[in-house]
Coordinates of C-alpha atoms in Angstrom, one line a residue:
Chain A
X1 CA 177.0 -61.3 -192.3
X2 CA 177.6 -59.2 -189.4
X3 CA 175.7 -55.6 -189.3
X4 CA 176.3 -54.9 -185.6
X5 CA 178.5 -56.1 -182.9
X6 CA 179.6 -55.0 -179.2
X7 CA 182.6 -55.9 -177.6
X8 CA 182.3 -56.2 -174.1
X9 CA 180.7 -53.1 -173.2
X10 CA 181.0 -51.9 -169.6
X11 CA 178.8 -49.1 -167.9
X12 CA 178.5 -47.8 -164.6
X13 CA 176.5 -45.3 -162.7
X14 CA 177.3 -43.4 -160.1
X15 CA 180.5 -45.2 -159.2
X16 CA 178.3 -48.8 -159.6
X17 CA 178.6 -51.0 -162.7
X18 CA 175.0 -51.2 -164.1
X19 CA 176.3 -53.4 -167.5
X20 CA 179.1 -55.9 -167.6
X21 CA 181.2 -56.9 -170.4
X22 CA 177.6 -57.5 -172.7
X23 CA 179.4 -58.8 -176.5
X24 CA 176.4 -59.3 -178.6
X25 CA 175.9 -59.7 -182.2
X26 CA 173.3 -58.9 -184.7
X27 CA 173.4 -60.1 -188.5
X28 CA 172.2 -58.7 -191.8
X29 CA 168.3 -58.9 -191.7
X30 CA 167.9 -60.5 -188.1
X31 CA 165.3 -60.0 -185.4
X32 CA 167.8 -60.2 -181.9
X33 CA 165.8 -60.0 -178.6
X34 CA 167.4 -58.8 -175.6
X35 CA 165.5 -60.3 -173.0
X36 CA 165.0 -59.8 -169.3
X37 CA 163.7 -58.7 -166.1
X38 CA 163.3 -54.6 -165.6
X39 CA 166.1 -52.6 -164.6
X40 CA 168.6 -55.6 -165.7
X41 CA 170.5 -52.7 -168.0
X42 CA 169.1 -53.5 -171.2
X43 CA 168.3 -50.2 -172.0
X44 CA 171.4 -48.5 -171.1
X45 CA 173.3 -50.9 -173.7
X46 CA 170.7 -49.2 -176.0
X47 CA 172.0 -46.3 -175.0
X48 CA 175.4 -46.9 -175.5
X49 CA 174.4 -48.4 -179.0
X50 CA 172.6 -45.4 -179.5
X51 CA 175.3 -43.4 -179.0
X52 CA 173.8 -41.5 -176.0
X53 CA 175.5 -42.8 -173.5
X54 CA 179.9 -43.3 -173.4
X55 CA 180.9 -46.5 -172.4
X56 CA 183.6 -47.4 -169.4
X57 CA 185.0 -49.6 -171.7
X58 CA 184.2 -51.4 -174.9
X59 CA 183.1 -50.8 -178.3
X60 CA 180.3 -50.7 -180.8
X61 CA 181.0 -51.4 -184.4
X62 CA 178.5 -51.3 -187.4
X63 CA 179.6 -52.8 -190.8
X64 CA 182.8 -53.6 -188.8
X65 CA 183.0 -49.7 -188.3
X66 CA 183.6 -48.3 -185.1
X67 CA 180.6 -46.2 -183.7
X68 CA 181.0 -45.7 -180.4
X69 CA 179.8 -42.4 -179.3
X70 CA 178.5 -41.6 -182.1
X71 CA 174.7 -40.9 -182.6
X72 CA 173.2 -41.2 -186.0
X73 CA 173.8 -44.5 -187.3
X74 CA 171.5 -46.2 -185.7
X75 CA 167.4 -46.0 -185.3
X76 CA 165.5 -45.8 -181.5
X77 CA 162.4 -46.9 -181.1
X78 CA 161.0 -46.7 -177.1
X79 CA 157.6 -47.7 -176.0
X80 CA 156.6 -44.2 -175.9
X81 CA 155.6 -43.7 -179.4
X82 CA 157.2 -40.0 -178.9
X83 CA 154.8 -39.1 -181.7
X84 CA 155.3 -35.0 -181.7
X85 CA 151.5 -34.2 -180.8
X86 CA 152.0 -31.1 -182.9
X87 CA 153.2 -32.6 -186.3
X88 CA 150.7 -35.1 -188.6
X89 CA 151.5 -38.4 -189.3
X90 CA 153.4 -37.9 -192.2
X91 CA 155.5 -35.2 -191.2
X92 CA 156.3 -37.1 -188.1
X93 CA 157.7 -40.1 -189.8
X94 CA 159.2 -37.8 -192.2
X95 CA 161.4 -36.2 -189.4
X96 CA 164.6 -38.1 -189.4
X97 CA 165.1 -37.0 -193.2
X98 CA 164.5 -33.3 -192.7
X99 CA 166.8 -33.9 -189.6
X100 CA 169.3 -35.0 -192.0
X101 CA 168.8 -32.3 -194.2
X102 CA 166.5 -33.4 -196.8
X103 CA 163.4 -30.7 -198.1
X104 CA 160.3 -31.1 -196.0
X105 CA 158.2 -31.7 -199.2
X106 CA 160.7 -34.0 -200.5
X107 CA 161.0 -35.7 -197.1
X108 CA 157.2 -36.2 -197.2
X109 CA 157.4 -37.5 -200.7
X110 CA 159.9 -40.2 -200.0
X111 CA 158.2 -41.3 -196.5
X112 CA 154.4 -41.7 -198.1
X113 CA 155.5 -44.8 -200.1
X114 CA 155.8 -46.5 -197.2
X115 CA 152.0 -45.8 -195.8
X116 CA 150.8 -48.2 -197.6
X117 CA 153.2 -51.2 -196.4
X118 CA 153.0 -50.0 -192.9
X119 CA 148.9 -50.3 -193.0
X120 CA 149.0 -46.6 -192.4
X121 CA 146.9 -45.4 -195.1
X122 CA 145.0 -42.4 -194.9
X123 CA 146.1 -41.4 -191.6
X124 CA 149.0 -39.0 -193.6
X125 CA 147.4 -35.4 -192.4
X126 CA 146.3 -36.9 -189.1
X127 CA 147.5 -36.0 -185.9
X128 CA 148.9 -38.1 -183.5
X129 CA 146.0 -38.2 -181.1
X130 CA 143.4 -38.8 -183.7
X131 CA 145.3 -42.7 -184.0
X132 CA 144.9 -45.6 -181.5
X133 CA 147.6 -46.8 -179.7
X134 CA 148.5 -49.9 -182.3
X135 CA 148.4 -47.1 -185.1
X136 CA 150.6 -45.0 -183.5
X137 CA 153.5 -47.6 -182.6
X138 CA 153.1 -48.8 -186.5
X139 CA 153.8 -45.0 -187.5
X140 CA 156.9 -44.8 -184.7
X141 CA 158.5 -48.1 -186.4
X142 CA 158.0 -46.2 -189.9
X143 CA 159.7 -43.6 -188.6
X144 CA 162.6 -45.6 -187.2
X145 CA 162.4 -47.2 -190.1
X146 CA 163.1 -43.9 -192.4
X147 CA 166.1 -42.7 -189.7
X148 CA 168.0 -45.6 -190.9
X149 CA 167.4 -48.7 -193.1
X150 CA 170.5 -50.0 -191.3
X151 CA 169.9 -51.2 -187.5
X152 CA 167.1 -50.2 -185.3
X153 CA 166.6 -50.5 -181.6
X154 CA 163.2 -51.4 -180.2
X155 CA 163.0 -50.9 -176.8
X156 CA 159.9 -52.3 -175.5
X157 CA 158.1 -51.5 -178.6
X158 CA 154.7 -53.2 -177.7
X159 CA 154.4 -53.3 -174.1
X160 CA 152.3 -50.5 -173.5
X161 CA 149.6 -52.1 -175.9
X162 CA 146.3 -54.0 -174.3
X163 CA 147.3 -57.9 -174.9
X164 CA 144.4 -58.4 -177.9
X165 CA 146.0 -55.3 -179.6
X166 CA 149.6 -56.6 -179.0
X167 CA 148.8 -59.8 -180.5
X168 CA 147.8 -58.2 -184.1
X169 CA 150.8 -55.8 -183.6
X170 CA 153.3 -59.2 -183.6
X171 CA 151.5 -60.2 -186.9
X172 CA 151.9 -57.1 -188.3
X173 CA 155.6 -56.5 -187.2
X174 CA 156.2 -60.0 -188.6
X175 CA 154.9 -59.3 -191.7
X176 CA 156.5 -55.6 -192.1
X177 CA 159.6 -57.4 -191.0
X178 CA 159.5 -59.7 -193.9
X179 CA 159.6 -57.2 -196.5
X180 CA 161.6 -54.6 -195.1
X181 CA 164.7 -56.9 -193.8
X182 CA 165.5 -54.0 -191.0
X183 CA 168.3 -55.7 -188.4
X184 CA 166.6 -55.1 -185.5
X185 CA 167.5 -55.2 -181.8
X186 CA 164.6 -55.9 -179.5
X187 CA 164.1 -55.4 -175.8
X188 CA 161.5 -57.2 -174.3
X189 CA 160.9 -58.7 -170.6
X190 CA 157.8 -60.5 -172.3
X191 CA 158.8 -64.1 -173.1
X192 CA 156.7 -65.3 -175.5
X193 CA 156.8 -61.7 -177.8
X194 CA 160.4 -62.9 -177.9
X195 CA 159.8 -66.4 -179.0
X196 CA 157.4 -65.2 -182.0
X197 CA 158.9 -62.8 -183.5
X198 CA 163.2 -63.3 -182.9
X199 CA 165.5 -65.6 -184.6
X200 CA 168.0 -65.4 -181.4
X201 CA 167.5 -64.2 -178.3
X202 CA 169.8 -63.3 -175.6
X203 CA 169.4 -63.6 -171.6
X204 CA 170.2 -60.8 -169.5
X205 CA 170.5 -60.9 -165.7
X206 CA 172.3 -60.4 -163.1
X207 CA 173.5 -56.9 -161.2
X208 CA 176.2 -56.0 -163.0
X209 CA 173.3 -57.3 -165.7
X210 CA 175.2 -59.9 -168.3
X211 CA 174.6 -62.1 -171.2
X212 CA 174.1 -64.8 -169.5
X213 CA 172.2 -67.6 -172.2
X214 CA 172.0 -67.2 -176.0
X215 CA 169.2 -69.1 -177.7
X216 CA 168.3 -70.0 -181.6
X217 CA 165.0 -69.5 -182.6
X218 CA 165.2 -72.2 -185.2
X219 CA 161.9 -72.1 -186.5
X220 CA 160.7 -71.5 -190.3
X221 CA 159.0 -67.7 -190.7
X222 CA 156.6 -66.3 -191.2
X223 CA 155.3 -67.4 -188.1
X224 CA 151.4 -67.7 -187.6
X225 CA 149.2 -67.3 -184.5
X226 CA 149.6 -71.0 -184.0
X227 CA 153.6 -71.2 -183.0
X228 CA 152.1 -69.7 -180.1
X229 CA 150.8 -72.9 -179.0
X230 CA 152.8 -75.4 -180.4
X231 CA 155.4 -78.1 -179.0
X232 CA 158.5 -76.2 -180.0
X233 CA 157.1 -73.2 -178.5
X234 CA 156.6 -74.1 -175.4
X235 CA 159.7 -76.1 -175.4
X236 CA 161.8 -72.4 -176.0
X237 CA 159.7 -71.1 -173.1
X238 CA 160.4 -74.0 -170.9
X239 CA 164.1 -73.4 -171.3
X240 CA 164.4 -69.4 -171.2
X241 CA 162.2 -69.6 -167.7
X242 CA 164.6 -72.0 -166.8
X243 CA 167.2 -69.8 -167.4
X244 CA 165.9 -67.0 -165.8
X245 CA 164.8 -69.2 -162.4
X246 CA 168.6 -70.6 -162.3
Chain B
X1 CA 123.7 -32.7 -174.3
X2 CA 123.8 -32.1 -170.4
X3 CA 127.2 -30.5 -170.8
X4 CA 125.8 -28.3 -173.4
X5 CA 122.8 -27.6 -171.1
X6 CA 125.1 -27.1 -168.2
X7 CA 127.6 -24.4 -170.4
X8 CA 124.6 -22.2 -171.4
X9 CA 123.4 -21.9 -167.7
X10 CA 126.8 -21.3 -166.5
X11 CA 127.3 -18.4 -169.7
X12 CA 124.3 -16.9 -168.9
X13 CA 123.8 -16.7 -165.5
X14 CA 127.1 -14.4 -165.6
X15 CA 125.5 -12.3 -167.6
X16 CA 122.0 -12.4 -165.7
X17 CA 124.8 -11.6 -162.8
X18 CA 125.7 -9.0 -164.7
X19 CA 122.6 -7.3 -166.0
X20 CA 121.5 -7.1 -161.3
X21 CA 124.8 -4.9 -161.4
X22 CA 123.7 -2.6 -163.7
X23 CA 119.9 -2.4 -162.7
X24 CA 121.0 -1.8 -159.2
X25 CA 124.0 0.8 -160.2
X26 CA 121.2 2.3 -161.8
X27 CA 119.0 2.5 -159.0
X28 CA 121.3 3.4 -156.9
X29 CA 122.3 6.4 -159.0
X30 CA 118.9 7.3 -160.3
X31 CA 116.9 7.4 -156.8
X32 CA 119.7 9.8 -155.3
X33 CA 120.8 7.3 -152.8
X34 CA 124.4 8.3 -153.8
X35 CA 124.7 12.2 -155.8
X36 CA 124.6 12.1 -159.1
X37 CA 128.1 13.8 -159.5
X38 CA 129.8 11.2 -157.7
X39 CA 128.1 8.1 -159.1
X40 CA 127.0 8.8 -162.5
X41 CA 124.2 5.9 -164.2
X42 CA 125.2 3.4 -166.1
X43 CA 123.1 5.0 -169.1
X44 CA 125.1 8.4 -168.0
X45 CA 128.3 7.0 -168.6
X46 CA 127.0 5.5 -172.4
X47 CA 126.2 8.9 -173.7
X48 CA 129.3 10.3 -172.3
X49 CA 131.3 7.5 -174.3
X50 CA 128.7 8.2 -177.3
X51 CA 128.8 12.0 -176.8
X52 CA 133.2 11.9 -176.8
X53 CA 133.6 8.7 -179.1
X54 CA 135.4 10.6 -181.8
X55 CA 137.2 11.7 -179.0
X56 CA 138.3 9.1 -177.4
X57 CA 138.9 6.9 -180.7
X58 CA 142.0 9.5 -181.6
X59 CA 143.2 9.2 -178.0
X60 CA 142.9 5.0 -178.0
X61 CA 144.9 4.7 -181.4
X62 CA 147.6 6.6 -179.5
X63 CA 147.6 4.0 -176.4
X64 CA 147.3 1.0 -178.8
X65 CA 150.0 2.0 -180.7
X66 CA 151.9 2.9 -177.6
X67 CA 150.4 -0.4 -176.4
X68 CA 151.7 -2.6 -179.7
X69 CA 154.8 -1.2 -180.4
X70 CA 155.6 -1.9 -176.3
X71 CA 154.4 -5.0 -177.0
X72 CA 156.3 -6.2 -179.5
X73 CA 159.6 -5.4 -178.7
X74 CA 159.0 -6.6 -175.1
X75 CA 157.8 -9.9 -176.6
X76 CA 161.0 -10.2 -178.9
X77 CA 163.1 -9.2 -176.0
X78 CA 161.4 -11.9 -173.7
X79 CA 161.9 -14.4 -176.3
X80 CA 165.6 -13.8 -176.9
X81 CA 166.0 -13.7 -172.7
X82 CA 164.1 -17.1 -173.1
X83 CA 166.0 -18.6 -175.4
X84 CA 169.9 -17.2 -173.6
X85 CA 168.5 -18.5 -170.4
X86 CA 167.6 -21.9 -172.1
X87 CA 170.9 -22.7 -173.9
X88 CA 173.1 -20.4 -171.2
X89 CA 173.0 -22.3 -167.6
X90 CA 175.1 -19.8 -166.4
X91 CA 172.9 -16.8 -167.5
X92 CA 169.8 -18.4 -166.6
X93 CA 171.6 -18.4 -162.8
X94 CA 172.7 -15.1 -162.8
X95 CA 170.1 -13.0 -164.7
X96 CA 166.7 -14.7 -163.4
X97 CA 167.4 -13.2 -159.8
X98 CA 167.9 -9.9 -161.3
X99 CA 164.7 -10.1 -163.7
X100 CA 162.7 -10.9 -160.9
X101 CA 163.9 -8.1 -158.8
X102 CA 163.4 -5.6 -161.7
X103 CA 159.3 -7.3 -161.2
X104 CA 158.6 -6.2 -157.4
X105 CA 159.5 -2.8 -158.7
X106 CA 155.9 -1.1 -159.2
X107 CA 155.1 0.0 -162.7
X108 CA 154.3 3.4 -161.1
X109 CA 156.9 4.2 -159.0
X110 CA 159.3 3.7 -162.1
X111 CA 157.0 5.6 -164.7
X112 CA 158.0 9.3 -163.3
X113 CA 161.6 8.6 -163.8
X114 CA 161.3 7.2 -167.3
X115 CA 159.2 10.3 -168.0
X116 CA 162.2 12.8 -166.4
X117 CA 164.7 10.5 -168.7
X118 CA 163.1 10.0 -172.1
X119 CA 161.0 13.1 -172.0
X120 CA 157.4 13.4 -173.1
X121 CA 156.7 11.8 -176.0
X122 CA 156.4 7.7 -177.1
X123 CA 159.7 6.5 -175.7
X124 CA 159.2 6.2 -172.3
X125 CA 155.9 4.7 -172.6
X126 CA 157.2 2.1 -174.7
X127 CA 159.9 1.7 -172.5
X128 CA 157.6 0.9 -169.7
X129 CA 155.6 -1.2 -171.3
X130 CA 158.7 -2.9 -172.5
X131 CA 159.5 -3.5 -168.5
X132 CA 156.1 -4.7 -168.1
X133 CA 155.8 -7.0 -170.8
X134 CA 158.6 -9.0 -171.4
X135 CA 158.6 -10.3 -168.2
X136 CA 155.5 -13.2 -168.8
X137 CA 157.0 -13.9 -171.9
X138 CA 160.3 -15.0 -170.9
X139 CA 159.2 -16.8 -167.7
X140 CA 156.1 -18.8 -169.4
X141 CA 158.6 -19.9 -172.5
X142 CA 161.5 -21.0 -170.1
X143 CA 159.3 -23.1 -168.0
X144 CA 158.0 -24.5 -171.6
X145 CA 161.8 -25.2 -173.1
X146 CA 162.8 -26.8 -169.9
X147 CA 158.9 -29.0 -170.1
X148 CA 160.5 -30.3 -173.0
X149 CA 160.3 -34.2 -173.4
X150 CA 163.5 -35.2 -172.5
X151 CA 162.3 -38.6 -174.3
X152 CA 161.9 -36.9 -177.4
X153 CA 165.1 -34.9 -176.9
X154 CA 167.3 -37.6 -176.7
X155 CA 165.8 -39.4 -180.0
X156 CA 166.1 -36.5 -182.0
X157 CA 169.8 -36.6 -181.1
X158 CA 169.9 -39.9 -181.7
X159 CA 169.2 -39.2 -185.2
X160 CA 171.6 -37.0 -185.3
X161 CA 169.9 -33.6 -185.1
X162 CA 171.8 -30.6 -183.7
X163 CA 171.3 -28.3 -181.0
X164 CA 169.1 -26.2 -183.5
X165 CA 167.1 -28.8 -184.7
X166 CA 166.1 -29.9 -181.7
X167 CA 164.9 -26.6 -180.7
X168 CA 163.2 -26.2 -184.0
X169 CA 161.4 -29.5 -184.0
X170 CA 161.1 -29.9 -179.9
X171 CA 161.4 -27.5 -177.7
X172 CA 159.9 -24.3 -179.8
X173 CA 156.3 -26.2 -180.7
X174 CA 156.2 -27.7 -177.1
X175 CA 156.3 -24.1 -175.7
X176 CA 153.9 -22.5 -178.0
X177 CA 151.3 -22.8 -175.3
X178 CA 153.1 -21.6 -172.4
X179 CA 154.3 -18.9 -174.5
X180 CA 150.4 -17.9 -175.4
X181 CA 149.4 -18.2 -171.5
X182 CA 152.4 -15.4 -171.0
X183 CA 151.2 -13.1 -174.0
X184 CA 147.8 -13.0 -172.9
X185 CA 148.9 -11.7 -169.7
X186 CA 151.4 -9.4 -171.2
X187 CA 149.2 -7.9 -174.0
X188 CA 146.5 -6.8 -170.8
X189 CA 149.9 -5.5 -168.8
X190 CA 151.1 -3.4 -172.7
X191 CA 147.3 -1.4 -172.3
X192 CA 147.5 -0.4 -168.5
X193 CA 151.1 0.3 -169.0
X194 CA 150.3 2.6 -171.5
X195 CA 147.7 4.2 -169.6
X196 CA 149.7 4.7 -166.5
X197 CA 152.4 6.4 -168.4
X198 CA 150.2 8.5 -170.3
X199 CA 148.7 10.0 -166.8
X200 CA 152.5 11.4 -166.4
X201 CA 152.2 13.5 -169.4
X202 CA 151.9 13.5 -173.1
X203 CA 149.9 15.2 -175.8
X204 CA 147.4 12.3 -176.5
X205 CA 146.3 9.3 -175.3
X206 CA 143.3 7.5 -172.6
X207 CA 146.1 8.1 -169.8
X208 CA 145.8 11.4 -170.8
X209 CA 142.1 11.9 -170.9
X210 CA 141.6 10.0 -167.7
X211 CA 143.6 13.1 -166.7
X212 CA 141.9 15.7 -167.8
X213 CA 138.4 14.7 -167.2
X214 CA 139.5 13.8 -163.8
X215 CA 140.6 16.9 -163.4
X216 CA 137.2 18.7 -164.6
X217 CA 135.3 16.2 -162.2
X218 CA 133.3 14.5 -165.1
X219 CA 132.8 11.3 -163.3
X220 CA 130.4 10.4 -166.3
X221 CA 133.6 11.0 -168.8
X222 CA 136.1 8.6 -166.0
X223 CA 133.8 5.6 -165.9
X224 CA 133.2 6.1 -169.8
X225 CA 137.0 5.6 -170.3
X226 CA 137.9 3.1 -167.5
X227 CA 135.1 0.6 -169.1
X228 CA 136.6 1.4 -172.6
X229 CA 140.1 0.4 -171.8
X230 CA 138.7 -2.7 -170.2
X231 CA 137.2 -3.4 -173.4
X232 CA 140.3 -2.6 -175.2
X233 CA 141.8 -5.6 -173.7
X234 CA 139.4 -8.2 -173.8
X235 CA 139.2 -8.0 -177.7
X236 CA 143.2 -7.7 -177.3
X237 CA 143.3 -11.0 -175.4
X238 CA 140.5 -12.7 -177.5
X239 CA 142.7 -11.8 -179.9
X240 CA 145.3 -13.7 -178.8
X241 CA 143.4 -17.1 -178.3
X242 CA 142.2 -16.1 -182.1
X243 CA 145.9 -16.0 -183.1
X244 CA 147.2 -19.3 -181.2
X245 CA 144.1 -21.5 -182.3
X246 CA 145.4 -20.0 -186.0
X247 CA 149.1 -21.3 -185.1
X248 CA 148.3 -24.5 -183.2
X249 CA 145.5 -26.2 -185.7
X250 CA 146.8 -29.6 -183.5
X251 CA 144.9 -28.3 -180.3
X252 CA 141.5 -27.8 -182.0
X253 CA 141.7 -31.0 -183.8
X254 CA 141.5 -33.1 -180.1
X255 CA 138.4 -35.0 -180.1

């Protein structure tokens, strides 16, 4: 089933088209990855998604309802945790609900059943500092996560992470993943993070940037440390870099 | 360790510094290098706070209420020009110039005209200090609404949150600390405001006891009060960084 689709969304800058005519869809439950090199667009799409930025031309539809402009319906996660240094943990992954109105004690109520799922345990009356990094991004996805159950938008999530860190981040996000079912859209420039953890992934390039490969991630999940360096892996990788060379 | 070390050297050798001032102030004074009348001892100038200190307490809870009163409403009036100038572009253009042209007027070229205006009693005082004050207040909290993180700004909206919100959630708790930096200046600014109006007339108050011992030549009695408005406003600003580590628990908590 579809949760989100875009129908060819144009954007330009300045007078100079930044995206092209980018359709992409996401169904109920899926891990999408947008990938490719910096500066290709992909986060302007976000953007537009996002409802931060209007369109040229095209539209964004959620549950087949038009959203286009709109800001609300769907979640934003950047690479910048954007943890507010001057809230605790739990009040700022409680946030989006006391934006939408809810009580802050009921707000923090709702949000600390999740601390245990998350693997954030105990760090409820921390402050933002006081966490790693890893810790940190797994309390900014809990937060998107709380701003809507519906779609969320990962833009380069993990890429400020050291690589050994990153690595048990993908294992956890798979895992998370698993239970929570979140349609999520993820931005990536790092190939092999989109291998492991998407079931599609699309190819961006070009200036105007456009879609310009889709692939399936056919592959059974949960997926261990080991797809890393199997076959089929590699045979994904071999045909995205040749994608991306051509 | 060596930090720790390093801190207590560097605390006490200002006061070591400190204690050479006095000792040769005294020895100045004592051995008649200078006349006694017109450099009084540091020990001369305790006993003439001790000998006044009832004294001068009535005339300091005039000034610090002068002070506070001034204080406050030049805070809440810098935090309102804040704000305007934050969510008004226009006003922001048109009324900074203004606000920092009412700034390179001196306090006491303006203080004799409030005092022919409002007369001889709190008002112009607090008015002055009302000038002086909000001033900090408003510049140190803009430059902290616009440090906002634009970042965080443009998530909040993307969850929907209104204009409100985001200052509520953003922009207000990322200025806190600019906004302390400005009242620490302002709160020393609300004393020697007070004190410079008070030399221009009124019943009580140190501006007005600076004036009349001046006026009897008790250099003793000058030095007495000059130190004790200076200490007025240290505890005043210590004060302050009291309050803000009370309302930011986040800053103490690093490392």
């Amino acid at each position: 089933m579809e949760k989100l689709t875009t129908e060819s969304i144009t954007v330009s800058y300045e007078g100079k088209k930044t995206i092209e005519d980018i359709s992409i869809k996401l169904n109920k439950g899926e891990i999408v990855s947008i990938l490719g090199v910096s500066g290709v667009g992909k986060t302007t799409l976000f953007n537009v998604i996002a409802g931060l930025i209007k369109p040229d031309s095209g539209k964004v539809f959620l549950d087949g309802r038009d959203i286009t402009n709109t800001t609300g319906n769907t979640s934003y996660m950047l690479q910048k945790d954007l943890l507010l240094p001057y809230k605790t943990i739990i009040d700022n992954v409680s946030l989006p609900l006391v934006i939408r109105g809810e009580k802050k004690s009921k707000a923090r109520e709702y949000a600390s059943k999740y601390f245990e799922e998350f693997g954030l345990k105990g760090t409820e009356n921390k402050y933002p500092h006081q966490l790693s990094g890893g810790m940190r991004q797994r309390a900014a996805l809990l937060r998107t996560y709380l701003f809507s159950d519906q779609v969320a938008l990962l833009d380069e999530p993990f890429s400020a992470l050291d690589s050994i860190t990153k690595t048990s981040m993908h294992q956890w996000f798979l895992k998370v993943m698993e239970q929570i079912k979140l349609s999520s859209l993820l931005i990536t420039h790092d190939i092999d993070e989109a291998i492991l953890l998407s079931d599609r992934i699309y190819i961006m390039s070009g200036s105007p940037g456009k879609i310009t490969d889709e692939i399936i991630v056919d592959e059974p999940k949960p997926r261990s440390r080991d797809f890393l360096v199997s076959e089929s892996f590699l045979k994904y990788k071999k045909r995205i870099l040749d994608e991306l060379e051509s | 360790m060596k930090k720790k070390l390093r801190n207590i050297i560097n605390d006490s050798s200002s006061v070591f510094a400190l204690i050479l001032i006095l000792a040769l102030w005294q020895f100045i004074s004592s051995s008649g290098l200078v006349p006694k009348y017109m450099l009084p001892s540091p020990f001369d100038v305790v006993m003439a706070f001790v000998n006044d200190f009832s004294l001068l307490m009535g005339h300091a809870k005039t000034t610090l209420m002068e002070a506070l009163l001034g204080l406050s409403v030049g805070t809440a009036l810098g935090f309102v020009i804040a704000v305007l100038m934050d969510r008004f572009n226009l006003f922001e253009k048109s009324v900074y110039p203004i606000i920092i042209l009412t700034q390179t007027v001196p306090t006491v070229a303006i203080a004799p005209l409030l005092v022919l205006w409002l007369g001889y009693g709190l008002l112009p005082k607090v008015a002055l200090i009302i000038l002086t004050t909000f001033f900090p207040i408003t510049v140190s909290l803009l430059e902290g609404f616009h440090s906002a993180d634009k970042d965080a700004l443009n998530l909040l909206k993307a969850m929907g949150a209104n204009r409100m919100q985001c200052f509520v959630h953003i922009k207000l708790p990322g200025a806190l600390n600019h906004f302390f930096s400005g009242l620490k200046i302002s709160v020393s600014y609300s004393v020697v405001g007070a004190v410079i109006a008070e030399w221009l007339g009124g019943l009580s108050g140190l501006g007005v006891y600076m004036t009349r011992v001046r006026k009897s030549y008790s250099f003793d009695k000058m030095f007495a009060v000059i130190f004790f408005i200076s200490i007025i406003s240290l505890v005043l600003m210590y004060g302050i960084s009291y309050l803000k580590k009370a309302l930011m628990p986040w800053e103490n908590k690093k490392n």
